[in-house]
CSV table of C-alpha atoms in Angstrom, one decimal:
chain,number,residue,atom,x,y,z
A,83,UNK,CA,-33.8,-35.3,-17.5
A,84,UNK,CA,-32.0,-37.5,-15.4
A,85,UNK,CA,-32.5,-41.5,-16.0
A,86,UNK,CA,-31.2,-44.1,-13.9
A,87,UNK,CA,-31.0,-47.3,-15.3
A,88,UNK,CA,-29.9,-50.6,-13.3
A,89,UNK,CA,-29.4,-54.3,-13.9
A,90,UNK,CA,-28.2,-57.0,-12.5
A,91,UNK,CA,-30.6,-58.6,-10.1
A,92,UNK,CA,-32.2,-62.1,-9.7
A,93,UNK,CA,-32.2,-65.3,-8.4
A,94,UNK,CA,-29.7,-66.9,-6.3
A,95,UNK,CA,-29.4,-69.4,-4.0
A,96,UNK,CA,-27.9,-68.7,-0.2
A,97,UNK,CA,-24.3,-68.3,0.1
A,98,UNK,CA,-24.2,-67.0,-3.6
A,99,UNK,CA,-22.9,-63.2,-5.2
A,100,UNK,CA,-24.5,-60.9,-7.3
A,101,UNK,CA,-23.4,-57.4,-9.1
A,102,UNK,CA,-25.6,-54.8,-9.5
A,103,UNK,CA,-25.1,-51.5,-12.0
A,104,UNK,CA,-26.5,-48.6,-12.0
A,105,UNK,CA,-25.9,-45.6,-15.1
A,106,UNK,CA,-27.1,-42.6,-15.0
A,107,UNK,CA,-27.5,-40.4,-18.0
A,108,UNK,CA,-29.3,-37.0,-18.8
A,109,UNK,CA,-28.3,-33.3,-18.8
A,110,UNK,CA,-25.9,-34.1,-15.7
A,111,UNK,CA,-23.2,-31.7,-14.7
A,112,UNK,CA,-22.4,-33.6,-11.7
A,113,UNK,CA,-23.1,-36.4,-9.7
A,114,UNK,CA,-22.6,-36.1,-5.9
A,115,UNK,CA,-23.7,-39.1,-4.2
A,116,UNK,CA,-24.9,-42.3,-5.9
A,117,UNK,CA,-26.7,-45.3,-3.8
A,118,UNK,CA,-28.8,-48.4,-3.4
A,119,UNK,CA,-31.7,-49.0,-1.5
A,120,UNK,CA,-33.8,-51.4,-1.1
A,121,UNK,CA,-37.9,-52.3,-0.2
A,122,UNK,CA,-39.7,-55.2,0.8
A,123,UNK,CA,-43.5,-55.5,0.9
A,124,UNK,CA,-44.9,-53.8,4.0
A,125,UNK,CA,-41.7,-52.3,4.9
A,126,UNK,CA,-40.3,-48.8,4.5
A,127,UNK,CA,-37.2,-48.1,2.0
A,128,UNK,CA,-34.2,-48.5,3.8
A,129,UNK,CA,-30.5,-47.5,2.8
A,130,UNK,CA,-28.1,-50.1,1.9
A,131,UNK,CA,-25.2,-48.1,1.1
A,132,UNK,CA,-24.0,-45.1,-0.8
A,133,UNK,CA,-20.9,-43.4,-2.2
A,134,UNK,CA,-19.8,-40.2,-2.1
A,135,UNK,CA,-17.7,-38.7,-5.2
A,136,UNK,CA,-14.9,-38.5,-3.3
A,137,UNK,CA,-15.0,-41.9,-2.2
A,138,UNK,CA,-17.0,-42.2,1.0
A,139,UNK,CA,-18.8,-44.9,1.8
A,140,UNK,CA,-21.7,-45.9,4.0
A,141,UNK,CA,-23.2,-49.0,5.1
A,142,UNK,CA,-26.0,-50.5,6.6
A,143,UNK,CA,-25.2,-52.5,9.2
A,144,UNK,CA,-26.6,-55.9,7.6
A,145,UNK,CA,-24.6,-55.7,5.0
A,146,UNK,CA,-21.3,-54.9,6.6
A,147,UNK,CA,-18.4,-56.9,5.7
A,148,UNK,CA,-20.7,-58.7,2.7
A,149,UNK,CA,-21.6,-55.7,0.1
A,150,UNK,CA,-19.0,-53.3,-1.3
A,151,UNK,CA,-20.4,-50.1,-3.6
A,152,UNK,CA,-18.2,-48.4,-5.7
A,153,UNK,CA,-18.4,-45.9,-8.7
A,154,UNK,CA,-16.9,-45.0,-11.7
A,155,UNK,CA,-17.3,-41.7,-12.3
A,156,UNK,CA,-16.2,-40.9,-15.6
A,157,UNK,CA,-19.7,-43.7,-16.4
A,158,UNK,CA,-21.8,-41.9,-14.3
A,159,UNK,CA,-22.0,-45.4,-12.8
A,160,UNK,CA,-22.8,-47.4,-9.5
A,161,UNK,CA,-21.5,-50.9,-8.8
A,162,UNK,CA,-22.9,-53.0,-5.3
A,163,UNK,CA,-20.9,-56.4,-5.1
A,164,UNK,CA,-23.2,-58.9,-3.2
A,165,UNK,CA,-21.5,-61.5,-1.6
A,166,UNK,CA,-22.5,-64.2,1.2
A,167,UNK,CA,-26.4,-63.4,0.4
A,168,UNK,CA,-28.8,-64.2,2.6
A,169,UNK,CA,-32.7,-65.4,2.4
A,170,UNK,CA,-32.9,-61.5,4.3
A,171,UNK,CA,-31.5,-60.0,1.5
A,172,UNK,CA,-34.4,-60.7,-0.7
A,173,UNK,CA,-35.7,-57.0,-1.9
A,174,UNK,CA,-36.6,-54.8,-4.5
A,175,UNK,CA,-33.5,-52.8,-4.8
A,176,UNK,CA,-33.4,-49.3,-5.9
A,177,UNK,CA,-30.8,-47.1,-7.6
A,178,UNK,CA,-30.6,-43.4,-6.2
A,179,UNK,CA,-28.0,-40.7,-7.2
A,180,UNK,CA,-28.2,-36.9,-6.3
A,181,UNK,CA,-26.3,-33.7,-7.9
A,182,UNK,CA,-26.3,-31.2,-10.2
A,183,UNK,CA,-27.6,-30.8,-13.9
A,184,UNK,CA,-26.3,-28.6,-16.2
A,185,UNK,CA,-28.5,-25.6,-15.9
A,186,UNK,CA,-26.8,-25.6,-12.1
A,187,UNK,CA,-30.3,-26.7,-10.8
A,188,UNK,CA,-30.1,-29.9,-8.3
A,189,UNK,CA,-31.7,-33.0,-9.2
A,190,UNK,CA,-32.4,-36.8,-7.4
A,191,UNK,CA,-33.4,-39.6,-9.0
A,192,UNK,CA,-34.4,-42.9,-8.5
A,193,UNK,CA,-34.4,-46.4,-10.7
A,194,UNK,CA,-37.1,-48.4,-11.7
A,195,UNK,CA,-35.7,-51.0,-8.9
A,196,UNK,CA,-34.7,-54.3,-9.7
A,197,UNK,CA,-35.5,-57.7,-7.7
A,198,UNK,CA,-33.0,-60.1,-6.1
A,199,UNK,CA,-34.3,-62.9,-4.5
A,200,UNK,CA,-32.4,-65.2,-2.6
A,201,UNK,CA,-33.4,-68.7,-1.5
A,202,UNK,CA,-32.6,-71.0,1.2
């Protein structure tokens, strides 16, 4: 019952910024942690950062000091501010959020993914 639905991504040159969203809607009582990831060809998955309710945050260290995630809670909502891309950043990325619906049961969920490609 949960749907995640992101946008945002595409095409931008090295150097450049990009701002990805992610809502989440459904029979949610609760959302505990919301996140991106993100998957090239051949590769596994891989965590690029994610945000507790409370605030925490968490990195990957390749995207230190060049992403920032935040929510807004009261929109269900995930923000990742992409800054100082790089040709490496170039990915599928993947909204994921994790909590509780409102029959008390636990739920995660994950986006459709959107691409961002970023060119040299």
């Amino acid at each position: 019952q949960v749907h995640l639905v992101e946008s945002g991504g595409g095409l931008v040159q090295a150097g450049g910024s990009l701002r990805l969203s992610c809502a989440a809607s459904g029979n949610i009582l609760s959302i505990n942690t919301m996140g991106w990831y993100r998957q090239v060809p051949g590769n596994q998955r891989e965590l690029v950062a994610d945000i507790i309710r409370g605030g925490t945050t968490n990195y990957a260290d390749s995207v230190k000091g060049r992403f920032t995630i935040s929510r807004d809670n009261a929109k269900n909502t995930v923000y990742l501010q992409m800054n100082s891309l790089k040709p490496e950043d170039t990915a599928v990325y993947y909204c994921y959020a994790e909590g509780t619906l409102l029959n008390v049961r636990r739920f995660q969920d994950w986006g459709q993914g959107t691409q961002v490609t970023v060119s040299s």
